[in-house]
């Protein structure tokens, strides 16, 4: 007895040691990627929302669209539609659908048939047809489709046969294909919808999502993680990783810490001021891609003294954009010379007509006969991709304008109050911006500076010109790209002359990743796609 | 003996009732409708409203309400979470094991390293060594845990990249929850990644556990040293020495068991601050336990979860303190007469 007792201690130690030795064997990690995302998705159906967080977690992972943008976003490529044709009058779009495309399955549903025209009709009828049993299942409506007035644009969707559909439009729209290629226009399963409707739980189709995409939804734990797995029956090129996990981490610093300690391989929305830390770690890499967005300083052109175009010209010359790029964007953005960012296909390189020239500004002010000018700048209180710090931007502008003898008062409210007050248009000028919904250049003009935008209170300059409106509607009805490009150039010129706003910068889309992850391209617009993401084998470190 | 046990049981029940009364009173003061604060259902249907009034006796006086509240809570009805709309009891059973894992691990670190170091400290007769041990433990004892946690995370996580600093495990490992204690679940898992998952979980627990262990560790060293010094001067030790027993035997078999009794008592006294340290550590290292669950609930005004978090943590502390006291009385020969005395 005593012998056993006395030997027990060394024996236990030996056991423990051997245990530790086995534990120190080579790590056998599942092939997958953890993406530190910034928040919970509201749903898994991108038709119902516009928030980027939800788009990232659903659109490109779980679903496909009829057509996609090709790699440089200049043209379209086949997705669920293999071929498409536009009628001569531009009112009918005929799509030939891909065959042998399987939907995912989960514990609620296993598909009995492959993808066909019924699924296309269901996916869009749900949005258009207010009588559709699924139309009101969405409590949030269909914001993207409402903003482009999709229900009135598409008069009918006709099924020719199982693999052919025709969209009949009420009027010509050059941006129609572009809208079908957005992250929002995904194809759902009509069979799953019918089954869930019969079971009395129609809302399930938006949460326990079934799509045709490269990954299927395996598990979602709110506030913690979303687990996707590779769809082995994917019609296109198979995803390179077996497992995709979204690690929901709200705080930017926490995401940075996780990617440093390798708990994440890719991280969303790094802040510009974290660049110094990122550079210190050799295994981190920052991917940048010119974004489709613009930050601007809009003047309320209905309020004196900013109703005077000479004053606006003077103010435009007084702002040192380079300094703003440096301080606010940490040189991760490009200076904006017009509305369209360089990433847009309609962009024409022009010299910035509103270069920094305080002397010129003073001269113009004198010419306008304005002295002791003083007004407010409203700075939005939140971080947006196009402007990481509007308050700082406002302070820099304040300093610049002090140089030419103009006094500026900075105003900021809480975001919800801020947007409310913007609508009542009491402001003199406001620092805000725009992030494009799609790659169509019209998206930078009509929602921001048209007369209809003035009515819907989205026109922050409260300025509109019939000349610009004619140009824009002309461009929308033109199908030829070079012609449209020319028209948008003219539109930019009008804006240059009238200065309803000063464009400040086009921010870049930033993505932080581990060097052992290869991402072919980051879309300039829209959500993340992980189907082409690959893990590169690296030398195993001892 | 029975009398003693019943007295302790009474103490447990009485303290718990007082605690629940405080909680019940506080719940009534939440700036929302009482039914909502109790059930977590913000917009109840007609039936739910009737059910709530029935369950919590909202149409009766305060005493019946309190009685109903205690009955509901103790029978496991903790309401639903305002935020996630999940059953709170279910969420609690998911987060509680993670906290246990962390505190148990931290406690083990404190004992396994603290006791031997305390014994070594008591053996040293040199004044500088004793003083420096005292100084170091005092420093450890007084370092604020949030600062320590952040500093360790910064050094070992961010700068040296040795250890992960958030969560329980890398999310790539899919571990079937069985016991919900990650270190055990990874070993039970049948996937081919089981061993690497275990190692990963082990790496994840090191920093939070070390941070949490510093307080009990320093206390254990100080008390063990003190107790050993006292015990070693007693006559039975001298008798053992006279009989020619080896120092090792005297220390381990004769002195240490007696010296550990005050250590146990100190553990009991430390429970409260240990628990609040645990909450802070969980928040710093994003450990998915009761602490971070409770703090999140406070941020998001999740009234039912706040109640459940406070209820479970305080009940546990009351229960464990009494258990430790019981244990202390049982193994302490001096107190043993108290067990039989009347």
XYZ file of N, CA and C in Angstrom, chain A residues 171-385:
645
model
N -40.682 50.638 -69.233
C -39.947 51.635 -70.003
C -38.482 51.239 -70.108
N -37.795 51.890 -71.032
C -36.393 51.559 -71.268
C -35.543 51.905 -70.046
N -34.609 51.033 -69.711
C -33.752 51.328 -68.565
C -32.384 50.697 -68.777
N -31.388 51.564 -69.008
C -30.048 51.054 -69.297
C -29.425 50.384 -68.085
N -29.952 50.676 -66.902
C -29.326 50.101 -65.710
C -29.999 48.793 -65.268
N -30.912 48.264 -66.090
C -31.664 47.070 -65.669
C -30.753 45.868 -65.406
N -29.883 45.572 -66.373
C -28.985 44.423 -66.193
C -28.079 44.643 -65.002
N -27.630 45.874 -64.882
C -26.750 46.213 -63.777
C -27.453 45.957 -62.441
N -28.748 46.265 -62.395
C -29.493 46.018 -61.164
C -29.694 44.526 -60.904
N -29.845 43.753 -61.979
C -30.005 42.307 -61.784
C -28.706 41.663 -61.322
N -27.596 42.341 -61.585
C -26.305 41.777 -61.168
C -25.902 42.225 -59.778
N -26.710 43.055 -59.123
C -26.351 43.492 -57.770
C -26.510 42.346 -56.784
N -25.919 42.562 -55.609
C -25.986 41.548 -54.566
C -27.404 41.268 -54.094
N -28.330 42.173 -54.410
C -29.676 42.032 -53.846
C -30.552 41.094 -54.665
N -30.245 40.948 -55.976
C -31.145 40.237 -56.872
C -30.857 38.746 -56.895
N -30.954 38.092 -55.727
C -30.605 36.681 -55.642
C -31.796 35.801 -56.008
N -31.502 34.543 -56.320
C -32.552 33.600 -56.694
C -32.797 32.631 -55.545
N -34.048 32.580 -55.104
C -34.433 31.691 -54.008
C -35.090 30.433 -54.575
N -35.359 29.476 -53.703
C -36.003 28.245 -54.167
C -37.518 28.344 -53.995
N -38.244 28.206 -55.113
C -39.708 28.276 -55.050
C -40.277 27.070 -54.325
N -39.618 25.939 -54.478
C -40.107 24.709 -53.847
C -40.035 24.803 -52.326
N -38.901 25.306 -51.841
C -38.714 25.487 -50.394
C -39.766 26.451 -49.853
N -39.998 27.546 -50.612
C -40.965 28.551 -50.194
C -42.350 27.935 -50.085
N -42.740 27.144 -51.091
C -44.068 26.534 -51.079
C -44.198 25.588 -49.893
N -43.124 24.836 -49.639
C -43.156 23.868 -48.540
C -43.304 24.571 -47.193
N -42.531 25.661 -47.006
C -42.586 26.367 -45.734
C -43.917 27.101 -45.560
N -44.477 27.587 -46.679
C -45.766 28.260 -46.606
C -46.825 27.265 -46.155
N -46.759 26.057 -46.708
C -47.717 25.018 -46.342
C -47.554 24.648 -44.869
N -46.309 24.702 -44.391
C -46.061 24.348 -42.995
C -46.412 25.496 -42.048
N -46.777 26.657 -42.620
C -47.163 27.792 -41.788
C -45.994 28.572 -41.224
N -44.786 28.346 -41.743
C -43.624 29.081 -41.250
C -42.884 29.733 -42.418
N -43.556 30.628 -43.161
C -42.918 31.196 -44.350
C -41.640 31.975 -44.043
N -41.543 32.562 -42.815
C -40.362 33.381 -42.525
C -39.083 32.547 -42.480
N -39.214 31.239 -42.374
C -38.027 30.378 -42.353
C -37.145 30.523 -43.585
N -37.765 30.822 -44.749
C -36.932 30.838 -45.953
C -35.902 31.964 -45.909
N -36.163 32.988 -45.091
C -35.195 34.083 -45.013
C -34.155 33.866 -43.917
N -34.374 32.907 -43.033
C -33.429 32.698 -41.934
C -32.664 31.392 -42.070
N -33.388 30.334 -42.425
C -32.682 29.071 -42.672
C -32.538 28.968 -44.181
N -31.616 29.773 -44.689
C -31.588 30.048 -46.117
C -31.215 28.840 -46.960
N -31.867 28.745 -48.105
C -31.538 27.749 -49.114
C -31.229 28.512 -50.392
N -30.065 28.281 -50.952
C -29.721 28.951 -52.202
C -28.999 27.991 -53.112
N -28.287 28.559 -54.082
C -27.538 27.701 -54.997
C -26.046 27.992 -54.898
N -25.658 28.834 -53.956
C -24.296 29.369 -53.908
C -23.217 28.371 -53.533
N -21.971 28.831 -53.523
C -20.819 27.954 -53.284
C -20.736 27.408 -51.856
N -21.441 28.052 -50.910
C -21.456 27.539 -49.540
C -22.896 27.355 -49.097
N -23.106 26.450 -48.147
C -24.434 26.396 -47.544
C -24.344 26.776 -46.069
N -25.462 27.221 -45.535
C -25.500 27.716 -44.169
C -25.616 26.538 -43.210
N -24.623 26.361 -42.354
C -24.652 25.203 -41.463
C -25.184 25.567 -40.083
N -24.754 26.708 -39.560
C -25.145 27.041 -38.193
C -24.980 28.535 -37.968
N -25.910 29.105 -37.219
C -25.788 30.519 -36.892
C -26.054 30.688 -35.406
N -25.084 31.197 -34.660
C -25.272 31.505 -33.245
C -25.165 33.006 -33.110
N -26.269 33.647 -32.808
C -26.309 35.109 -32.766
C -25.244 35.650 -31.817
N -24.621 36.744 -32.213
C -23.545 37.408 -31.458
C -22.256 36.597 -31.425
N -22.274 35.352 -31.930
C -21.053 34.557 -31.829
C -20.467 34.189 -33.183
N -21.163 33.385 -33.934
C -20.569 32.977 -35.210
C -21.611 32.521 -36.217
N -21.202 32.486 -37.478
C -21.998 31.860 -38.533
C -21.064 30.836 -39.168
N -21.561 29.637 -39.363
C -20.725 28.592 -39.934
C -21.267 28.213 -41.304
N -20.439 28.344 -42.325
C -20.825 27.932 -43.668
C -19.977 26.732 -44.053
N -20.552 25.842 -44.873
C -19.747 24.733 -45.366
C -19.807 24.698 -46.880
N -18.813 24.079 -47.473
C -18.753 24.066 -48.915
C -19.898 23.266 -49.526
N -20.497 23.838 -50.559
C -21.535 23.141 -51.305
C -20.850 22.247 -52.335
N -20.879 20.940 -52.090
C -20.125 20.036 -52.963
C -20.760 19.863 -54.326
N -22.028 20.274 -54.418
C -22.714 20.090 -55.697
C -22.806 21.405 -56.453
N -21.906 22.321 -56.145
C -21.982 23.643 -56.764
C -21.785 23.535 -58.271
N -22.582 24.290 -59.018
C -22.528 24.210 -60.478
C -21.265 24.838 -61.057
N -20.733 25.836 -60.371
C -19.568 26.535 -60.907
C -18.288 25.945 -60.349
N -17.263 26.766 -60.287
C -16.004 26.309 -59.718
C -16.178 26.126 -58.216
N -15.773 24.970 -57.715
C -15.947 24.674 -56.298
C -15.134 25.632 -55.434
N -15.687 25.949 -54.257
C -14.934 26.776 -53.323
C -13.675 26.026 -52.903
N -12.611 26.791 -52.605
C -11.332 26.161 -52.300
C -11.223 25.746 -50.837
N -12.132 26.229 -50.017
C -12.051 25.901 -48.591
C -13.294 25.121 -48.185
N -13.122 24.211 -47.204
C -14.249 23.389 -46.764
C -15.187 24.152 -45.854
N -14.589 25.085 -45.114
C -15.325 25.675 -44.010
C -15.113 27.180 -44.032
N -16.177 27.898 -43.793
C -16.073 29.353 -43.709
C -16.814 29.766 -42.450
N -16.116 30.422 -41.542
C -16.756 30.832 -40.300
C -16.700 32.345 -40.191
N -17.830 32.963 -39.903
C -17.853 34.397 -39.606
C -17.796 34.532 -38.091
N -16.734 35.115 -37.595
C -16.609 35.336 -36.167
C -17.138 36.741 -35.898
N -18.283 36.834 -35.250
C -18.928 38.140 -35.099
C -18.258 38.919 -33.979
N -17.531 39.956 -34.352
C -16.737 40.733 -33.412
C -17.025 42.200 -33.670
N -17.741 42.827 -32.771
C -18.203 44.178 -33.051
C -17.090 45.208 -33.031
N -16.186 45.079 -32.040
C -15.193 46.137 -31.872
C -14.061 45.983 -32.871
N -13.691 47.112 -33.472
C -12.621 47.100 -34.452
C -11.301 46.632 -33.838
N -11.024 47.065 -32.609
C -9.753 46.686 -31.972
C -9.729 45.181 -31.704
N -10.893 44.645 -31.331
C -10.952 43.207 -31.052
C -10.707 42.406 -32.326
N -11.217 42.921 -33.451
C -10.977 42.218 -34.719
C -9.488 42.241 -35.048
N -8.875 43.398 -34.788
C -7.446 43.522 -35.051
C -6.664 42.541 -34.177
N -7.053 42.473 -32.897
C -6.352 41.563 -31.990
C -6.511 40.121 -32.455
N -7.694 39.766 -32.903
C -7.929 38.381 -33.325
C -7.114 38.028 -34.559
N -6.986 38.961 -35.466
C -6.239 38.617 -36.671
C -4.743 38.574 -36.356
N -4.308 39.360 -35.384
C -2.901 39.300 -34.991
C -2.597 37.947 -34.350
N -3.492 37.462 -33.496
C -3.243 36.187 -32.833
C -3.714 35.004 -33.675
N -4.068 35.246 -34.908
C -4.426 34.204 -35.882
C -5.727 33.470 -35.576
N -6.601 34.076 -34.771
C -7.913 33.472 -34.602
C -8.803 33.771 -35.805
N -8.442 34.820 -36.564
C -9.133 35.120 -37.817
C -8.082 35.170 -38.918
N -8.498 34.872 -40.109
C -7.571 35.025 -41.233
C -7.884 36.263 -42.059
N -9.138 36.684 -42.008
C -9.548 37.858 -42.766
C -10.393 38.703 -41.827
N -10.252 40.027 -41.931
C -11.021 40.867 -41.027
C -11.658 42.022 -41.774
N -12.855 42.364 -41.357
C -13.624 43.410 -42.025
C -13.244 44.789 -41.503
N -13.431 45.784 -42.330
C -13.377 47.197 -41.966
C -12.275 47.613 -40.999
N -10.997 47.404 -41.346
C -9.957 47.948 -40.482
C -10.005 49.478 -40.549
N -9.619 50.113 -39.458
C -9.648 51.574 -39.456
C -8.316 52.108 -39.953
N -8.364 53.279 -40.572
C -7.144 53.848 -41.130
C -6.093 54.082 -40.045
N -6.539 54.410 -38.830
C -5.541 54.695 -37.796
C -4.918 53.433 -37.197
N -5.374 52.259 -37.675
C -4.758 51.019 -37.200
C -3.601 50.595 -38.102
N -3.356 51.378 -39.154
C -2.352 50.985 -40.134
C -0.978 50.796 -39.518
N -0.641 51.647 -38.561
C 0.686 51.566 -37.952
C 0.882 50.220 -37.271
N -0.141 49.756 -36.561
C -0.062 48.465 -35.872
C 0.014 47.333 -36.899
N -0.793 47.466 -37.937
C -0.834 46.413 -38.958
C 0.542 46.233 -39.597
N 1.205 47.341 -39.862
C 2.514 47.266 -40.504
C 3.558 46.573 -39.651
N 3.352 46.542 -38.333
C 4.329 45.926 -37.445
C 4.301 44.405 -37.532
N 3.193 43.854 -38.029
C 3.067 42.405 -38.039
C 3.236 41.880 -39.450
N 4.250 41.040 -39.601
C 4.613 40.603 -40.942
C 3.575 39.684 -41.562
N 2.788 38.997 -40.733
C 1.832 38.058 -41.324
C 0.528 38.734 -41.732
N 0.469 40.056 -41.558
C -0.757 40.755 -41.944
C -0.554 41.527 -43.234
N -1.612 41.598 -43.980
C -1.523 42.300 -45.245
C -2.818 43.075 -45.439
N -2.696 44.294 -45.896
C -3.880 45.107 -46.118
C -4.177 45.140 -47.602
N -5.364 44.696 -47.957
C -5.730 44.754 -49.362
C -6.595 45.978 -49.576
N -6.254 46.736 -50.581
C -7.074 47.904 -50.853
C -7.603 47.802 -52.259
N -8.759 48.370 -52.444
C -9.355 48.378 -53.764
C -10.104 49.686 -53.860
N -9.905 50.409 -54.951
C -10.652 51.660 -55.068
C -12.141 51.371 -54.901
N -12.794 52.129 -54.071
C -14.207 51.875 -53.812
C -15.096 52.731 -54.703
N -16.329 52.302 -54.847
C -17.286 53.112 -55.598
C -18.020 53.991 -54.597
N -17.366 55.064 -54.210
C -18.011 55.955 -53.249
C -17.427 57.346 -53.381
N -18.073 58.310 -52.799
C -17.551 59.662 -52.828
C -17.957 60.380 -51.547
N -16.992 61.110 -50.981
C -17.306 61.948 -49.827
C -17.372 63.374 -50.336
N -18.378 64.106 -49.931
C -18.470 65.487 -50.427
C -18.958 66.448 -49.353
N -18.793 67.712 -49.687
C -19.243 68.799 -48.815
C -20.344 69.513 -49.588
N -21.590 69.303 -49.195
C -22.717 69.859 -49.945
C -23.143 71.205 -49.371
N -23.352 72.174 -50.275
C -23.827 73.492 -49.838
C -25.342 73.536 -49.958
N -26.007 74.127 -48.998
C -27.441 74.344 -49.131
C -27.646 75.556 -50.026
N -27.903 75.281 -51.306
C -27.924 76.375 -52.292
C -29.198 77.202 -52.220
N -30.068 76.867 -51.277
C -31.288 77.679 -51.158
C -31.167 78.703 -50.041
N -30.013 78.676 -49.365
C -29.867 79.595 -48.236
C -28.738 80.578 -48.516
N -28.984 81.872 -48.398
C -27.885 82.812 -48.556
C -26.911 82.617 -47.399
N -25.631 82.862 -47.566
C -24.979 83.413 -48.759
C -24.553 82.330 -49.764
N -24.866 81.052 -49.461
C -24.339 79.997 -50.318
C -25.166 79.834 -51.594
N -26.194 80.654 -51.744
C -26.942 80.592 -52.996
C -26.176 81.304 -54.111
N -25.137 82.043 -53.733
C -24.322 82.761 -54.719
C -23.229 81.822 -55.255
N -23.264 81.578 -56.562
C -22.336 80.603 -57.131
C -20.879 81.062 -56.990
N -20.639 82.384 -56.946
C -19.253 82.874 -56.812
C -18.706 82.522 -55.441
N -19.578 82.617 -54.422
C -19.151 82.254 -53.070
C -18.792 80.765 -53.027
N -19.626 79.940 -53.686
C -19.372 78.509 -53.678
C -18.038 78.192 -54.362
N -17.789 78.891 -55.485
C -16.512 78.721 -56.174
C -15.355 79.054 -55.248
N -15.491 80.164 -54.569
C -14.420 80.610 -53.687
C -14.155 79.564 -52.600
N -15.235 79.054 -51.997
C -15.071 78.083 -50.917
C -14.408 76.811 -51.436
N -14.782 76.428 -52.677
C -14.213 75.213 -53.247
C -12.708 75.344 -53.408
N -12.246 76.553 -53.759
C -10.809 76.754 -53.933
C -10.070 76.822 -52.610
N -10.805 77.085 -51.527
C -10.131 77.330 -50.253
C -9.804 76.040 -49.498
N -10.336 74.905 -49.963
C -10.161 73.665 -49.197
C -8.932 72.902 -49.675
N -8.063 72.568 -48.727
C -6.871 71.799 -49.063
C -7.195 70.305 -48.954
N -7.591 69.708 -50.076
C -8.016 68.299 -50.060
C -6.869 67.375 -49.665
N -5.655 67.725 -50.147
C -4.509 66.861 -49.878
C -4.288 66.690 -48.376
N -4.474 67.791 -47.675
C -4.310 67.762 -46.231
C -5.367 66.854 -45.584
N -6.596 66.934 -46.090
C -7.665 66.086 -45.561
C -7.349 64.612 -45.821
N -6.883 64.327 -47.041
C -6.532 62.944 -47.381
C -5.490 62.417 -46.409
N -4.554 63.285 -46.117
C -3.456 62.912 -45.269
C -3.898 62.643 -43.829
N -4.648 63.575 -43.285
C -4.976 63.493 -41.867
C -6.150 62.558 -41.605
N -7.194 62.678 -42.398
C -8.407 61.917 -42.116
C -8.319 60.504 -42.684
N -7.807 60.380 -43.896
C -7.807 59.073 -44.550
C -6.474 58.337 -44.435
N -5.504 58.967 -43.787
C -4.154 58.396 -43.690
C -3.666 57.945 -45.068
N -3.931 58.741 -46.058
C -3.506 58.479 -47.440
C -4.008 57.167 -48.011
N -5.184 56.716 -47.553
C -5.733 55.507 -48.146
C -6.817 55.842 -49.167
N -7.009 57.127 -49.457
C -8.062 57.502 -50.399
C -7.460 58.318 -51.531
N -8.236 58.530 -52.572
C -7.765 59.411 -53.643
C -8.618 60.680 -53.637
N -7.990 61.797 -54.017
C -8.728 63.055 -54.063
C -9.771 62.972 -55.170
N -10.934 63.553 -54.907
C -12.013 63.477 -55.888
C -12.009 64.731 -56.745
N -12.052 64.509 -58.057
C -12.162 65.675 -58.927
C -13.596 65.843 -59.410
N -14.376 64.788 -59.348
C -15.776 64.884 -59.749
C -16.600 63.914 -58.938
N -17.831 63.671 -59.368
C -18.694 62.748 -58.648
C -18.215 61.311 -58.811
N -17.838 60.937 -60.042
C -17.516 59.547 -60.323
C -16.115 59.178 -59.843
N -15.985 58.067 -59.137
C -14.668 57.608 -58.706
C -13.923 56.933 -59.860
N -12.612 56.860 -59.794
C -11.841 56.230 -60.872
C -12.246 54.773 -61.104
N -12.860 54.130 -60.115
C -13.227 52.724 -60.282
C -14.440 52.546 -61.190
N -15.131 53.629 -61.492
C -16.308 53.511 -62.357
C -15.886 53.501 -63.820
N -16.614 52.731 -64.628
C -16.213 52.662 -66.036
C -16.490 53.966 -66.770
N -17.367 54.792 -66.232
C -17.693 56.036 -66.919
C -16.758 57.176 -66.525
N -15.768 56.878 -65.693
C -14.870 57.920 -65.192
C -13.933 58.424 -66.288
N -13.821 59.731 -66.428
C -12.849 60.288 -67.352
C -11.879 61.101 -66.514
N -10.611 60.899 -66.781
C -9.642 61.610 -65.968
C -9.631 63.087 -66.348
N -9.906 63.928 -65.382
C -9.857 65.367 -65.646
C -9.046 66.012 -64.552
N -8.500 67.148 -64.870
C -7.752 67.845 -63.842
C -8.752 68.468 -62.877
N -8.406 68.478 -61.613
C -9.317 69.051 -60.642
C -9.406 70.555 -60.865
N -10.576 70.999 -61.308
C -10.750 72.426 -61.598
C -10.766 73.241 -60.313
N -11.026 72.548 -59.215
C -11.132 73.279 -57.939
C -9.888 73.021 -57.098
N -8.727 73.282 -57.680
C -7.496 73.040 -56.941
C -7.379 74.023 -55.778
N -6.494 73.680 -54.853
C -6.342 74.473 -53.640
C -5.635 75.776 -53.986
N -6.306 76.891 -53.796
C -5.737 78.186 -54.145
C -6.382 79.266 -53.288
N -5.872 79.492 -52.081
C -6.515 80.462 -51.181
C -6.541 81.886 -51.740
N -5.513 82.243 -52.540
C -5.487 83.613 -53.093
C -6.671 83.819 -54.036
N -6.841 82.795 -54.916
C -7.959 82.821 -55.845
C -9.281 82.905 -55.082
N -9.366 82.145 -54.006
C -10.579 82.129 -53.194
C -10.876 83.527 -52.656
N -9.818 84.170 -52.138
C -10.004 85.520 -51.582
C -10.494 86.481 -52.661
N -9.867 86.327 -53.858
C -10.215 87.217 -54.953
C -11.694 87.050 -55.334
N -12.115 85.777 -55.407
C -13.500 85.495 -55.795
C -14.492 86.052 -54.775
N -14.119 85.917 -53.514
C -15.005 86.433 -52.460
C -15.150 87.941 -52.569
N -14.018 88.600 -52.837
C -13.999 90.054 -52.967
C -14.902 90.467 -54.126
N -14.756 89.688 -55.218
C -15.537 89.961 -56.427
C -17.032 89.843 -56.123
N -17.366 88.850 -55.313
C -18.770 88.649 -54.974
C -19.251 89.694 -53.974
N -18.299 90.461 -53.453
C -18.663 91.506 -52.508
C -19.109 90.979 -51.157
N -18.588 89.827 -50.798
C -18.994 89.246 -49.521
C -17.889 89.472 -48.500
N -18.242 90.040 -47.367
C -17.256 90.194 -46.295
C -17.841 89.604 -45.027
N -16.920 89.261 -44.112
C -17.336 88.671 -42.829
C -18.283 87.494 -42.991
N -17.931 86.633 -43.915
C -18.782 85.474 -44.164
C -18.709 84.506 -42.979
N -19.855 84.006 -42.570
C -19.885 83.048 -41.469
C -21.054 82.087 -41.675
N -20.810 80.790 -41.537
C -21.904 79.814 -41.690
C -21.570 78.515 -40.965
N -22.503 77.593 -40.990
C -22.346 76.319 -40.271
C -21.902 75.197 -41.205
N -21.100 74.274 -40.674
C -20.861 73.002 -41.363
C -21.426 71.908 -40.475
N -22.293 71.092 -41.031
C -22.784 69.936 -40.280
C -21.900 68.753 -40.604
N -21.418 68.112 -39.577
C -20.544 66.950 -39.798
C -21.245 65.725 -39.247
N -21.347 64.684 -40.062
C -22.059 63.490 -39.581
C -21.254 62.819 -38.475
N -21.954 62.278 -37.487
C -21.281 61.775 -36.284
C -20.790 60.337 -36.391
N -21.005 59.671 -37.515
C -20.654 58.253 -37.592
C -19.550 58.004 -38.606
N -18.943 56.827 -38.483
C -17.928 56.416 -39.445
C -18.621 55.808 -40.648
N -18.262 56.269 -41.807
C -18.763 55.652 -43.025
C -17.558 55.302 -43.874
N -17.740 54.352 -44.779
C -16.602 53.924 -45.572
C -16.011 55.103 -46.336
